[in-house]
């Protein structure tokens, strides 16, 4: 298996506050990897570091044969990394289709096109001319995921895509990730919800207060061990 993303000794700082401590993470080319951890564990900081959106990083991050350290965000996106950010960050006064088109404009050309997004999420085809701000939270999350997919990433980063959504909507979002992965996109899924992300992950890493407290394959680690490394304590 070749490696899409290789992170070694990664530390992230916000001024003098250190959010990540010497984190090591590997994502294989055809893998879904879950990052789990409680509030404030450093999950978003990890994703933001990958796309060049934290003030200071130390360590080594390689995407294929490209070093990501110190590289500007547009170059990282152009190289094939797309982020579905926490909170979606849509342009609420633009239509569904205009929001989706942004992914197409800033990303790489590839096999995923607008019609694929409407096939994954038929409700977006119905609402394609509606303003994004008028959609439900779940529909907005579909637009955010669709926008990232239209950049035809080799590595897709999903930050808490299930947050605040109804289980049926979360199911529809999660259902497409294995298909995306099978088409050749490695996926890094960040979630507080352990069960949901472990259900689709080939491998997981648990973060606790900025450090990797446990990693492994979901089926090979007990639930008790995962919970202990998630919550900390003895
Ligand atoms: P959540 O699930 O709440 O999003 P998280 O695991 O994603 O949490 P981060 O958002 O990465 O955690 O935060 C890790 C730590 O870094 C927290 O202590 C947080 O307060 C701190 N932090 C995050 N962003 C900043 C920032 N811009 N400036 C200062 N500290 C920050």
mmCIF file of C-alpha atoms and ligand atoms in Angstrom:
data_model
loop_
_atom_site.group_PDB
_atom_site.id
_atom_site.type_symbol
_atom_site.label_atom_id
_atom_site.label_comp_id
_atom_site.label_asym_id
_atom_site.label_seq_id
_atom_site.Cartn_x
_atom_site.Cartn_y
_atom_site.Cartn_z
ATOM 1 C CA UNK A 1 0.000 0.000 0.000
ATOM 2 C CA UNK A 2 1.436 3.404 -0.895
ATOM 3 C CA UNK A 3 0.993 6.352 1.420
ATOM 4 C CA UNK A 4 -1.195 9.354 0.629
ATOM 5 C CA UNK A 5 -0.313 11.265 3.782
ATOM 6 C CA UNK A 6 2.565 10.754 6.170
ATOM 7 C CA UNK A 7 2.822 12.903 9.296
ATOM 8 C CA UNK A 8 5.812 12.669 11.650
ATOM 9 C CA UNK A 9 6.441 14.518 14.901
ATOM 10 C CA UNK A 10 3.812 17.142 14.121
ATOM 11 C CA UNK A 11 3.372 19.909 16.662
ATOM 12 C CA UNK A 12 0.943 22.822 16.294
ATOM 13 C CA UNK A 13 1.174 26.084 18.223
ATOM 14 C CA UNK A 14 -1.193 29.004 18.665
ATOM 15 C CA UNK A 15 1.199 31.635 19.934
ATOM 16 C CA UNK A 16 2.631 29.983 23.073
ATOM 17 C CA UNK A 17 -0.183 27.412 23.396
ATOM 18 C CA UNK A 18 0.731 23.990 22.036
ATOM 19 C CA UNK A 19 -2.293 22.145 20.613
ATOM 20 C CA UNK A 20 -0.504 19.056 19.175
ATOM 21 C CA UNK A 21 2.547 17.207 20.524
ATOM 22 C CA UNK A 22 4.728 15.091 18.195
ATOM 23 C CA UNK A 23 1.830 13.446 16.369
ATOM 24 C CA UNK A 24 2.538 10.585 13.909
ATOM 25 C CA UNK A 25 -0.222 9.628 11.436
ATOM 26 C CA UNK A 26 -0.238 7.638 8.188
ATOM 27 C CA UNK A 27 -3.059 7.487 5.651
ATOM 28 C CA UNK A 28 -2.736 4.890 2.895
ATOM 29 C CA UNK A 29 -3.813 5.611 -0.670
ATOM 30 C CA UNK A 30 -7.021 3.588 -0.508
ATOM 31 C CA UNK A 31 -7.820 4.015 3.161
ATOM 32 C CA UNK A 32 -10.395 5.670 5.364
ATOM 33 C CA UNK A 33 -8.721 6.783 8.583
ATOM 34 C CA UNK A 34 -10.697 8.098 11.567
ATOM 35 C CA UNK A 35 -9.364 10.619 14.059
ATOM 36 C CA UNK A 36 -11.412 10.474 17.229
ATOM 37 C CA UNK A 37 -11.129 12.526 20.382
ATOM 38 C CA UNK A 38 -13.108 14.678 22.799
ATOM 39 C CA UNK A 39 -13.696 18.420 22.616
ATOM 40 C CA UNK A 40 -10.408 20.279 22.386
ATOM 41 C CA UNK A 41 -8.288 17.157 21.784
ATOM 42 C CA UNK A 42 -6.704 18.774 18.723
ATOM 43 C CA UNK A 43 -8.634 17.150 15.872
ATOM 44 C CA UNK A 44 -9.431 20.362 13.965
ATOM 45 C CA UNK A 45 -5.906 21.647 14.560
ATOM 46 C CA UNK A 46 -4.592 18.526 12.840
ATOM 47 C CA UNK A 47 -6.782 19.054 9.753
ATOM 48 C CA UNK A 48 -6.015 22.772 9.637
ATOM 49 C CA UNK A 49 -2.290 22.007 9.852
ATOM 50 C CA UNK A 50 -2.555 19.692 6.837
ATOM 51 C CA UNK A 51 -4.114 22.457 4.722
ATOM 52 C CA UNK A 52 -1.738 25.147 5.966
ATOM 53 C CA UNK A 53 -4.174 27.047 8.178
ATOM 54 C CA UNK A 54 -2.470 27.159 11.571
ATOM 55 C CA UNK A 55 0.009 29.846 12.562
ATOM 56 C CA UNK A 56 2.943 27.579 13.461
ATOM 57 C CA UNK A 57 3.801 23.927 12.854
ATOM 58 C CA UNK A 58 6.873 21.807 13.491
ATOM 59 C CA UNK A 59 7.604 18.347 12.176
ATOM 60 C CA UNK A 60 7.206 16.655 8.839
ATOM 61 C CA UNK A 61 4.071 16.273 6.685
ATOM 62 C CA UNK A 62 4.260 14.673 3.273
ATOM 63 C CA UNK A 63 1.440 14.298 0.777
ATOM 64 C CA UNK A 64 2.747 11.777 -1.743
ATOM 65 C CA UNK A 65 6.170 13.205 -2.517
ATOM 66 C CA UNK A 66 5.230 16.814 -1.659
ATOM 67 C CA UNK A 67 6.178 18.398 1.677
ATOM 68 C CA UNK A 68 3.218 20.324 3.111
ATOM 69 C CA UNK A 69 5.211 22.228 5.710
ATOM 70 C CA UNK A 70 5.178 25.954 4.941
ATOM 71 C CA UNK A 71 3.211 25.483 1.732
ATOM 72 C CA UNK A 72 0.337 27.964 1.076
ATOM 73 C CA UNK A 73 -3.236 26.615 1.214
ATOM 74 C CA UNK A 74 -4.045 27.175 -2.506
ATOM 75 C CA UNK A 75 -0.999 25.062 -3.488
ATOM 76 C CA UNK A 76 -2.084 22.301 -1.113
ATOM 77 C CA UNK A 77 -5.605 22.307 -2.587
ATOM 78 C CA UNK A 78 -4.216 22.336 -6.127
ATOM 79 C CA UNK A 79 -2.031 19.342 -5.221
ATOM 80 C CA UNK A 80 -5.185 17.368 -4.375
ATOM 81 C CA UNK A 81 -6.192 17.927 -0.731
ATOM 82 C CA UNK A 82 -9.763 19.084 0.018
ATOM 83 C CA UNK A 83 -11.229 19.985 3.416
ATOM 84 C CA UNK A 84 -14.882 19.836 4.475
ATOM 85 C CA UNK A 85 -14.515 22.361 7.303
ATOM 86 C CA UNK A 86 -16.273 22.240 10.648
ATOM 87 C CA UNK A 87 -19.350 24.479 10.354
ATOM 88 C CA UNK A 88 -19.525 24.014 6.546
ATOM 89 C CA UNK A 89 -18.458 27.590 5.618
ATOM 90 C CA UNK A 90 -20.813 27.956 2.660
ATOM 91 C CA UNK A 91 -21.577 31.237 0.910
ATOM 92 C CA UNK A 92 -25.141 31.544 2.144
ATOM 93 C CA UNK A 93 -26.276 34.109 -0.439
ATOM 94 C CA UNK A 94 -24.986 32.008 -3.357
ATOM 95 C CA UNK A 95 -27.052 29.164 -4.781
ATOM 96 C CA UNK A 96 -26.372 25.483 -4.182
ATOM 97 C CA UNK A 97 -24.862 25.161 -7.656
ATOM 98 C CA UNK A 98 -22.710 28.273 -7.288
ATOM 99 C CA UNK A 99 -21.304 26.905 -4.021
ATOM 100 C CA UNK A 100 -20.597 23.542 -5.624
ATOM 101 C CA UNK A 101 -18.912 25.233 -8.568
ATOM 102 C CA UNK A 102 -16.315 26.771 -6.234
ATOM 103 C CA UNK A 103 -14.912 23.287 -5.587
ATOM 104 C CA UNK A 104 -14.677 22.658 -9.323
ATOM 105 C CA UNK A 105 -12.936 26.021 -9.912
ATOM 106 C CA UNK A 106 -10.273 25.712 -7.201
ATOM 107 C CA UNK A 107 -9.552 21.988 -7.476
ATOM 108 C CA UNK A 108 -8.154 19.566 -9.995
ATOM 109 C CA UNK A 109 -9.879 18.247 -13.075
ATOM 110 C CA UNK A 110 -10.949 14.650 -12.579
ATOM 111 C CA UNK A 111 -13.727 12.158 -12.920
ATOM 112 C CA UNK A 112 -16.104 13.668 -10.314
ATOM 113 C CA UNK A 113 -18.517 16.127 -11.900
ATOM 114 C CA UNK A 114 -21.657 18.000 -10.868
ATOM 115 C CA UNK A 115 -23.885 15.129 -11.989
ATOM 116 C CA UNK A 116 -22.128 12.789 -9.545
ATOM 117 C CA UNK A 117 -22.910 15.111 -6.637
ATOM 118 C CA UNK A 118 -26.580 15.227 -7.666
ATOM 119 C CA UNK A 119 -26.580 11.424 -7.894
ATOM 120 C CA UNK A 120 -25.123 11.146 -4.366
ATOM 121 C CA UNK A 121 -27.558 13.752 -3.013
ATOM 122 C CA UNK A 122 -30.669 14.023 -5.241
ATOM 123 C CA UNK A 123 -32.188 16.705 -2.996
ATOM 124 C CA UNK A 124 -29.408 19.076 -4.093
ATOM 125 C CA UNK A 125 -30.476 18.697 -7.737
ATOM 126 C CA UNK A 126 -33.990 19.773 -6.753
ATOM 127 C CA UNK A 127 -32.618 22.773 -4.853
ATOM 128 C CA UNK A 128 -29.788 23.671 -7.212
ATOM 129 C CA UNK A 129 -31.052 27.259 -7.766
ATOM 130 C CA UNK A 130 -31.945 27.907 -4.134
ATOM 131 C CA UNK A 131 -29.656 29.964 -1.884
ATOM 132 C CA UNK A 132 -27.481 27.794 0.364
ATOM 133 C CA UNK A 133 -28.544 29.824 3.411
ATOM 134 C CA UNK A 134 -32.146 28.646 2.941
ATOM 135 C CA UNK A 135 -31.273 24.921 3.165
ATOM 136 C CA UNK A 136 -31.525 22.707 6.239
ATOM 137 C CA UNK A 137 -28.330 21.917 8.152
ATOM 138 C CA UNK A 138 -28.113 18.467 6.610
ATOM 139 C CA UNK A 139 -28.552 19.781 3.078
ATOM 140 C CA UNK A 140 -25.879 22.412 3.734
ATOM 141 C CA UNK A 141 -23.523 19.670 4.878
ATOM 142 C CA UNK A 142 -24.219 17.816 1.605
ATOM 143 C CA UNK A 143 -23.235 20.972 -0.305
ATOM 144 C CA UNK A 144 -20.036 21.300 1.755
ATOM 145 C CA UNK A 145 -19.110 17.678 1.053
ATOM 146 C CA UNK A 146 -20.093 17.996 -2.624
ATOM 147 C CA UNK A 147 -17.980 21.138 -3.017
ATOM 148 C CA UNK A 148 -14.939 19.305 -1.635
ATOM 149 C CA UNK A 149 -15.549 16.292 -3.892
ATOM 150 C CA UNK A 150 -15.778 18.495 -6.982
ATOM 151 C CA UNK A 151 -12.167 19.505 -6.349
ATOM 152 C CA UNK A 152 -11.393 15.854 -7.232
ATOM 153 C CA UNK A 153 -9.123 15.397 -4.223
ATOM 154 C CA UNK A 154 -6.659 12.564 -3.711
ATOM 155 C CA UNK A 155 -7.076 13.197 0.007
ATOM 156 C CA UNK A 156 -10.421 14.279 1.501
ATOM 157 C CA UNK A 157 -10.466 15.730 5.023
ATOM 158 C CA UNK A 158 -13.864 15.722 6.809
ATOM 159 C CA UNK A 159 -14.179 17.745 10.023
ATOM 160 C CA UNK A 160 -17.158 16.619 12.144
ATOM 161 C CA UNK A 161 -19.579 16.294 9.262
ATOM 162 C CA UNK A 162 -22.167 14.656 11.537
ATOM 163 C CA UNK A 163 -22.295 17.439 14.125
ATOM 164 C CA UNK A 164 -25.863 18.409 15.023
ATOM 165 C CA UNK A 165 -27.499 16.395 12.231
ATOM 166 C CA UNK A 166 -30.294 13.812 12.354
ATOM 167 C CA UNK A 167 -29.148 10.155 12.171
ATOM 168 C CA UNK A 168 -30.832 9.606 8.794
ATOM 169 C CA UNK A 169 -28.874 12.529 7.286
ATOM 170 C CA UNK A 170 -25.627 11.318 8.864
ATOM 171 C CA UNK A 171 -26.288 7.901 7.300
ATOM 172 C CA UNK A 172 -26.624 9.447 3.835
ATOM 173 C CA UNK A 173 -23.393 11.422 4.236
ATOM 174 C CA UNK A 174 -21.437 8.454 5.550
ATOM 175 C CA UNK A 175 -22.865 6.077 2.948
ATOM 176 C CA UNK A 176 -20.977 7.722 0.109
ATOM 177 C CA UNK A 177 -17.527 7.808 1.748
ATOM 178 C CA UNK A 178 -16.608 4.153 1.023
ATOM 179 C CA UNK A 179 -17.612 4.707 -2.626
ATOM 180 C CA UNK A 180 -15.415 7.810 -2.829
ATOM 181 C CA UNK A 181 -12.542 5.875 -1.274
ATOM 182 C CA UNK A 182 -13.005 2.965 -3.683
ATOM 183 C CA UNK A 183 -12.617 5.441 -6.567
ATOM 184 C CA UNK A 184 -9.123 6.293 -5.299
ATOM 185 C CA UNK A 185 -9.494 9.077 -2.723
ATOM 186 C CA UNK A 186 -7.942 8.580 0.703
ATOM 187 C CA UNK A 187 -10.174 9.952 3.471
ATOM 188 C CA UNK A 188 -9.394 11.341 6.915
ATOM 189 C CA UNK A 189 -12.548 11.616 9.025
ATOM 190 C CA UNK A 190 -12.538 13.613 12.245
ATOM 191 C CA UNK A 191 -15.394 12.933 14.668
ATOM 192 C CA UNK A 192 -16.366 13.103 18.318
ATOM 193 C CA UNK A 193 -18.860 10.306 17.598
ATOM 194 C CA UNK A 194 -16.727 7.184 17.983
ATOM 195 C CA UNK A 195 -19.178 4.605 16.617
ATOM 196 C CA UNK A 196 -19.982 6.445 13.440
ATOM 197 C CA UNK A 197 -16.444 7.010 12.220
ATOM 198 C CA UNK A 198 -15.085 3.646 13.365
ATOM 199 C CA UNK A 199 -17.848 1.895 11.412
ATOM 200 C CA UNK A 200 -16.254 2.915 8.103
ATOM 201 C CA UNK A 201 -12.583 3.287 9.089
ATOM 202 C CA UNK A 202 -9.728 0.961 8.126
ATOM 203 C CA UNK A 203 -7.632 2.483 10.888
ATOM 204 C CA UNK A 204 -8.099 4.999 13.688
ATOM 205 C CA UNK A 205 -6.066 7.331 15.846
ATOM 206 C CA UNK A 206 -7.369 8.655 19.153
ATOM 207 C CA UNK A 207 -6.190 12.104 20.253
ATOM 208 C CA UNK A 208 -6.128 13.071 23.906
ATOM 209 C CA UNK A 209 -4.953 16.551 24.871
ATOM 210 C CA UNK A 210 -2.929 16.918 21.694
ATOM 211 C CA UNK A 211 -1.238 13.512 21.734
ATOM 212 C CA UNK A 212 -2.023 10.212 20.009
ATOM 213 C CA UNK A 213 -3.268 8.110 22.926
ATOM 214 C CA UNK A 214 -4.125 4.986 20.887
ATOM 215 C CA UNK A 215 -4.162 3.786 17.281
ATOM 216 C CA UNK A 216 -5.114 0.585 15.524
ATOM 217 C CA UNK A 217 -7.700 -1.162 13.420
ATOM 218 C CA UNK A 218 -11.251 -0.741 14.754
ATOM 219 C CA UNK A 219 -12.008 -4.481 14.854
ATOM 220 C CA UNK A 220 -8.801 -5.300 16.689
ATOM 221 C CA UNK A 221 -9.102 -2.944 19.667
ATOM 222 C CA UNK A 222 -11.654 -3.325 22.457
ATOM 223 C CA UNK A 223 -14.285 -0.702 23.029
ATOM 224 C CA UNK A 224 -13.053 -0.350 26.631
ATOM 225 C CA UNK A 225 -9.514 0.451 25.439
ATOM 226 C CA UNK A 226 -10.843 3.010 22.954
ATOM 227 C CA UNK A 227 -12.991 4.704 25.586
ATOM 228 C CA UNK A 228 -10.099 4.821 28.068
ATOM 229 C CA UNK A 229 -7.828 6.466 25.516
ATOM 230 C CA UNK A 230 -10.623 8.872 24.486
ATOM 231 C CA UNK A 231 -11.514 10.096 27.960
ATOM 232 C CA UNK A 232 -8.099 9.682 29.626
ATOM 233 C CA UNK A 233 -7.566 8.845 33.278
ATOM 234 C CA UNK A 234 -6.773 5.398 34.642
HETATM 235 P P1 LIG B 1 -13.658 20.311 18.878
HETATM 236 O O1 LIG B 1 -14.186 18.934 18.822
HETATM 237 O O2 LIG B 1 -14.244 21.146 19.975
HETATM 238 O O3 LIG B 1 -13.623 21.007 17.546
HETATM 239 P P2 LIG B 1 -10.865 19.659 18.538
HETATM 240 O O4 LIG B 1 -10.453 18.313 18.989
HETATM 241 O O5 LIG B 1 -11.091 19.882 17.098
HETATM 242 O O6 LIG B 1 -12.120 20.145 19.365
HETATM 243 P P3 LIG B 1 -9.098 21.914 18.347
HETATM 244 O O7 LIG B 1 -10.178 22.806 17.845
HETATM 245 O O8 LIG B 1 -8.038 21.485 17.442
HETATM 246 O O9 LIG B 1 -9.733 20.646 19.068
HETATM 247 O O10 LIG B 1 -8.441 22.627 19.616
HETATM 248 C C1 LIG B 1 -7.316 22.080 20.307
HETATM 249 C C2 LIG B 1 -6.846 23.089 21.348
HETATM 250 O O11 LIG B 1 -6.315 24.226 20.671
HETATM 251 C C3 LIG B 1 -7.967 23.577 22.257
HETATM 252 O O12 LIG B 1 -7.436 23.748 23.567
HETATM 253 C C4 LIG B 1 -8.337 24.903 21.648
HETATM 254 O O13 LIG B 1 -8.814 25.806 22.638
HETATM 255 C C5 LIG B 1 -6.995 25.392 21.096
HETATM 256 N N1 LIG B 1 -7.179 26.256 19.924
HETATM 257 C C6 LIG B 1 -7.798 25.924 18.768
HETATM 258 N N2 LIG B 1 -7.773 26.954 17.901
HETATM 259 C C7 LIG B 1 -7.118 27.963 18.526
HETATM 260 C C8 LIG B 1 -6.766 29.289 18.161
HETATM 261 N N3 LIG B 1 -7.075 29.802 16.959
HETATM 262 N N4 LIG B 1 -6.096 30.047 19.085
HETATM 263 C C9 LIG B 1 -5.767 29.533 20.294
HETATM 264 N N5 LIG B 1 -6.063 28.277 20.705
HETATM 265 C C10 LIG B 1 -6.737 27.513 19.839
#
